[in-house]
Short mmCIF file of C-alpha atoms in Angstrom, two decimals:
data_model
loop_
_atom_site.label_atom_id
_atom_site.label_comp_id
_atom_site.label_asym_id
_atom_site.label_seq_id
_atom_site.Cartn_x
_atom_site.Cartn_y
_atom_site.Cartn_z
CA UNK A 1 133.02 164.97 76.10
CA UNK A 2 130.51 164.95 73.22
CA UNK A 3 126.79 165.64 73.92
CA UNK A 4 123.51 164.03 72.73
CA UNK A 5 123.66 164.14 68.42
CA UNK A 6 120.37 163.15 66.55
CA UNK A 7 120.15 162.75 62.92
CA UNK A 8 118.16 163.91 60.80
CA UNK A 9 117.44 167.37 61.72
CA UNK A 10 114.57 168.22 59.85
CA UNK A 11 112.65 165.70 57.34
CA UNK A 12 109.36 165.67 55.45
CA UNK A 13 107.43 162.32 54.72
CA UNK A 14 103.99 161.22 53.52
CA UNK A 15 101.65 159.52 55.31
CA UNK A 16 101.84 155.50 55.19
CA UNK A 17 105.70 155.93 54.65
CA UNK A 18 108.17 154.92 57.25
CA UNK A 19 111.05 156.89 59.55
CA UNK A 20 114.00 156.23 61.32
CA UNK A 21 115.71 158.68 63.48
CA UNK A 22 119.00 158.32 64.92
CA UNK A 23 120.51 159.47 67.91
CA UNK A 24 123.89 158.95 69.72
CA UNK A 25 123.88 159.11 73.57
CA UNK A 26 126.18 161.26 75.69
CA UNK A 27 129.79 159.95 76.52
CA UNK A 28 129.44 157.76 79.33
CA UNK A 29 125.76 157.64 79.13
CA UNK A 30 124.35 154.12 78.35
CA UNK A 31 120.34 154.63 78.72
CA UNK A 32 118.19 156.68 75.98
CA UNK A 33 114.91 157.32 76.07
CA UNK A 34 112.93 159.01 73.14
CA UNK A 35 109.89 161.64 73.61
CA UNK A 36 107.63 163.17 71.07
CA UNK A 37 107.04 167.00 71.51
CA UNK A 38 104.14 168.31 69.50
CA UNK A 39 103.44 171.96 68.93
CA UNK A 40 103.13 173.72 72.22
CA UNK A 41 103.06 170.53 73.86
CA UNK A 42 105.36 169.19 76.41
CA UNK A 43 107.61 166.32 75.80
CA UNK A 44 105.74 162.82 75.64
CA UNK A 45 107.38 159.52 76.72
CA UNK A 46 107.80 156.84 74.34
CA UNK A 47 110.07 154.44 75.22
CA UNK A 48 113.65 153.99 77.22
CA UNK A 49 116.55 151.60 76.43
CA UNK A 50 119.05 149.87 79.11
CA UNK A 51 121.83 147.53 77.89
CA UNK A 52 120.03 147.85 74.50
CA UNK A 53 116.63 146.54 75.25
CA UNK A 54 113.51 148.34 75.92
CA UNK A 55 113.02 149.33 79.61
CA UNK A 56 110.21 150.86 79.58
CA UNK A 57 107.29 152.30 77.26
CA UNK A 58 105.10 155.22 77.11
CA UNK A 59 100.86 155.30 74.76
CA UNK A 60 102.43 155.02 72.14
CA UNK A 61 101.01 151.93 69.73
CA UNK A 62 103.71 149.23 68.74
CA UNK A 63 104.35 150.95 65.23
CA UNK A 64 106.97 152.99 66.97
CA UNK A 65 109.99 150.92 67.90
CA UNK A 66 113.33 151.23 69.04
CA UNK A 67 116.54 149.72 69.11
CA UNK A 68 120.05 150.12 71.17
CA UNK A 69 123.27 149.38 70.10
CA UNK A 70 126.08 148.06 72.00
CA UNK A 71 127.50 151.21 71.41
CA UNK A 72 124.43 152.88 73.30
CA UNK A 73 123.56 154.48 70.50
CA UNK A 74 119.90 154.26 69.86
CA UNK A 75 117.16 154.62 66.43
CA UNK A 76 113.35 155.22 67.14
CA UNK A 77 111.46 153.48 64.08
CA UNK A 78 107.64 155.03 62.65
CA UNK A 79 105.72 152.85 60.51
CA UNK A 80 102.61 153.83 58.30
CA UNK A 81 103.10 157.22 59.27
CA UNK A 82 100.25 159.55 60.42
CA UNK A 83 99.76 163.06 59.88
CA UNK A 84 99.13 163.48 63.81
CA UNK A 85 103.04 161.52 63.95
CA UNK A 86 104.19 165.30 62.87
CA UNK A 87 106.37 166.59 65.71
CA UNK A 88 110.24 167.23 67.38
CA UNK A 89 111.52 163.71 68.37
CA UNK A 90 114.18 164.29 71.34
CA UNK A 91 116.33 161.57 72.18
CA UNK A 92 117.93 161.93 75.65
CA UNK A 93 120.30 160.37 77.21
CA UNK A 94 121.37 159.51 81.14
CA UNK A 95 123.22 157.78 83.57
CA UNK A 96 121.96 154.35 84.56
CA UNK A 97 119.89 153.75 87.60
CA UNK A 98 116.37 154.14 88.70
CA UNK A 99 116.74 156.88 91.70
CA UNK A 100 115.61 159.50 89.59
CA UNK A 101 118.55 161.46 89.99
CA UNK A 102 119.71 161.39 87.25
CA UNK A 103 119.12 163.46 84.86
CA UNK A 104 118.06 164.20 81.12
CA UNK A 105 120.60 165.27 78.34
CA UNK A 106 118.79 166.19 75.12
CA UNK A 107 120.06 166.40 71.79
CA UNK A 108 118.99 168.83 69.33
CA UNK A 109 115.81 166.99 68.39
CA UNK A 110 114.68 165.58 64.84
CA UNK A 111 111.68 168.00 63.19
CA UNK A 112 109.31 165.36 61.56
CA UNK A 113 106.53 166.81 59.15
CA UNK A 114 103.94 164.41 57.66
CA UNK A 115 102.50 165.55 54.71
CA UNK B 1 97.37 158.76 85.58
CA UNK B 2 100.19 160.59 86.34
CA UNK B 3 99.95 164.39 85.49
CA UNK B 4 102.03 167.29 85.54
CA UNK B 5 100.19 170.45 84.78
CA UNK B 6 101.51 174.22 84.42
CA UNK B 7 100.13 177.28 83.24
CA UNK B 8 100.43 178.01 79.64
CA UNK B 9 100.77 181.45 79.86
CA UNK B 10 102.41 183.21 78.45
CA UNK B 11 103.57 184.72 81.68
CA UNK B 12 105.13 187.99 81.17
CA UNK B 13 107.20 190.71 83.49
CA UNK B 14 109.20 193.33 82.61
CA UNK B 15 113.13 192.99 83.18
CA UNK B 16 114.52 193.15 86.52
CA UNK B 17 111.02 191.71 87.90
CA UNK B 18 111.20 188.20 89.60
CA UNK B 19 109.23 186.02 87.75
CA UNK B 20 107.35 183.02 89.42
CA UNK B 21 106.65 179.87 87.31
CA UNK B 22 104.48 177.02 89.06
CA UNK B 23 103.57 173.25 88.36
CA UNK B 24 101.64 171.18 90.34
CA UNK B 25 101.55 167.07 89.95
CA UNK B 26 99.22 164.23 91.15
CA UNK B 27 101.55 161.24 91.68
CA UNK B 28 102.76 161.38 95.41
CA UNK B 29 105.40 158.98 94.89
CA UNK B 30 106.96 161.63 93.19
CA UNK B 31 110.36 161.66 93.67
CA UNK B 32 112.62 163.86 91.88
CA UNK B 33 111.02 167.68 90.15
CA UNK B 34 113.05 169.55 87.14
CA UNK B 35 112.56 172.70 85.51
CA UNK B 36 114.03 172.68 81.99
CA UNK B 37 114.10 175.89 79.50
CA UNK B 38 113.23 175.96 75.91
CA UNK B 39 113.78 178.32 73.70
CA UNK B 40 112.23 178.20 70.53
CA UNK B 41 112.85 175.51 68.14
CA UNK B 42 115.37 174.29 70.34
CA UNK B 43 115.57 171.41 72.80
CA UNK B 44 115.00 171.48 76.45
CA UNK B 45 118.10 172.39 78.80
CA UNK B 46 118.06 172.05 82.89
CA UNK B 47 118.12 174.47 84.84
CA UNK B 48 116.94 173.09 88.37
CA UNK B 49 116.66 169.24 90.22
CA UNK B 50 115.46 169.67 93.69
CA UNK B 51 114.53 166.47 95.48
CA UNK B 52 113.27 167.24 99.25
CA UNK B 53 111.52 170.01 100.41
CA UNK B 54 112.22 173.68 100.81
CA UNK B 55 113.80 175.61 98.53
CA UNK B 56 117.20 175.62 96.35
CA UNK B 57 118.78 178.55 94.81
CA UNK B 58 121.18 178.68 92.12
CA UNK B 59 122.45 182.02 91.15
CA UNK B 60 119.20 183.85 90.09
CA UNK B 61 117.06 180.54 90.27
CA UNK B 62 115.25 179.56 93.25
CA UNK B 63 113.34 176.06 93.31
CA UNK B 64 110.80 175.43 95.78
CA UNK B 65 108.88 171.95 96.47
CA UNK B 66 106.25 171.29 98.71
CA UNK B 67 105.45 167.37 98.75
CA UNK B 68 102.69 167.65 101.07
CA UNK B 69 100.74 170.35 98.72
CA UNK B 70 102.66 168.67 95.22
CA UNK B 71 103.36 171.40 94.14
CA UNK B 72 106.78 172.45 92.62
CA UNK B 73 107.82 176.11 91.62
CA UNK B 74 110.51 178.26 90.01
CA UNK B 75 111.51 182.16 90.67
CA UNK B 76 113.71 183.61 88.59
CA UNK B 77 114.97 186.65 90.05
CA UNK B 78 116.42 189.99 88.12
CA UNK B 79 114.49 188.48 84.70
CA UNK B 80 116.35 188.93 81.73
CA UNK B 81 115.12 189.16 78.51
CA UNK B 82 117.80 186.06 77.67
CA UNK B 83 115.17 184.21 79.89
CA UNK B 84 112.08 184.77 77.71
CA UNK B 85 111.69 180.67 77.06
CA UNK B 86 109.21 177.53 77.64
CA UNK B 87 110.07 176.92 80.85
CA UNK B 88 109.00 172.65 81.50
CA UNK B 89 108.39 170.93 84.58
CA UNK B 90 109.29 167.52 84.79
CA UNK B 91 108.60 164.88 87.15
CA UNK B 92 109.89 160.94 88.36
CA UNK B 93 108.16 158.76 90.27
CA UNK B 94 110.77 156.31 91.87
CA UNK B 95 112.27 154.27 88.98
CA UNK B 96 109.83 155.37 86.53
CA UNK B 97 110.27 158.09 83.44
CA UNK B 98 110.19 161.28 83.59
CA UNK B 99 106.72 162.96 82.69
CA UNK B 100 106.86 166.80 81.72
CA UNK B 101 104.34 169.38 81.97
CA UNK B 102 103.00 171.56 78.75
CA UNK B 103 105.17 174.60 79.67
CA UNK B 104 104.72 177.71 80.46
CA UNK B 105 106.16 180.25 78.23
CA UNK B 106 107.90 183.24 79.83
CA UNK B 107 108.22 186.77 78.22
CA UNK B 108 110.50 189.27 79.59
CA UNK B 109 109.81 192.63 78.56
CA UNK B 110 112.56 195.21 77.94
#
């Protein structure tokens, strides 16, 4: 069973340039949601994907966008980056259902810096 | 507004010392409560779900969750200095996201 794999690991971009991150769910798992974790900062929502449309949707303005793949694999999008868009994007991954039970997987996260 | 808020700390106690991490939250539909780790520069990992109230133990982890109060905490007992992390709280209201705390970050002391 493979866990949660995000690509890049670590990238630097300017501001007004764009960004897209990657990330490949857990076997078996066929929702992801992304979350932006600044500096000392807990995780922040910013959106979740179901059968590879957006199921929900954190403060987070429309130049951040997502897509799922049939494969359940998953890209977060930045446009006209921001210097304040510098943080560790976690994808996560989990079982369907809306109980709440079920819980997060994280990958290894994506270090953004926006110089 | 749903919030989730925890001490920053940092919280520390010397090893062997049971250490006592708290979060509190202001949605009572709350549902289901996590505490993830962090260690440094790495992503969060779970340690504890607990979803009714009282308290749940795994090995040297204890969860406790009072709905009535909202309040959700974690002991860790016999701290190690392998424990010295962020230490999130995470909450779901019923068919919602989860919404995490700021952490509080843990130092065990040799």
């Amino acid at each position: 069973e493979t866990g949660v794999t995000q690509s890049p690991t670590h990238l630097i971009k300017t501001r007004g340039q764009q960004v897209t991150l990657r990330c490949s769910s857990q076997s078996g798992h066929n929702t992801v949601s992304w979350y932006q974790q600044a500096l000392g900062q807990g995780p922040q929502f910013i959106f979740q994907y179901y059968r590879e449309e957006e199921n929900g949707r954190g403060n987070f303005p429309p130049r951040f966008s997502g897509l799922q793949f049939p494969n359940y694999s998953s890209e977060l999008n930045v446009n006209a980056l921001e210097l304040d868009d510098s943080a560790l994007y976690l994808c996560a991954s989990s079982l369907p259902g809306t109980s709440g039970a079920n819980v997060l997987t994280f990958g290894a996260g994506s270090r953004l810096t926006v110089l | 507004q749903k919030e989730v808020e925890q001490n920053s700390g940092p919280l520390s106690v010397p090893e062997g010392a049971i250490a006592s991490l708290n979060c509190t939250y202001s949605d009572r539909g709350s549902q289901s409560f996590f505490w993830y780790r962090q260690y440094s520069g790495k992503s969060p990992e779970l340690i504890m779900s607990i979803y009714s109230n009282g308290d749940k133990e795994d090995g040297r982890f204890t969860a406790q969750l009072n709905k009535a109060s909202q309040y959700v905490s974690l002991l860790i007992r016999d701290s190690q200095p392998s424990d010295s992390a962020t230490y999130l709280c995470a909450v779901v209201v019923y068919g919602q996201n989860f919404v995490f705390g700021p952490g509080t970050r843990l130092s065990v002391l040799p």
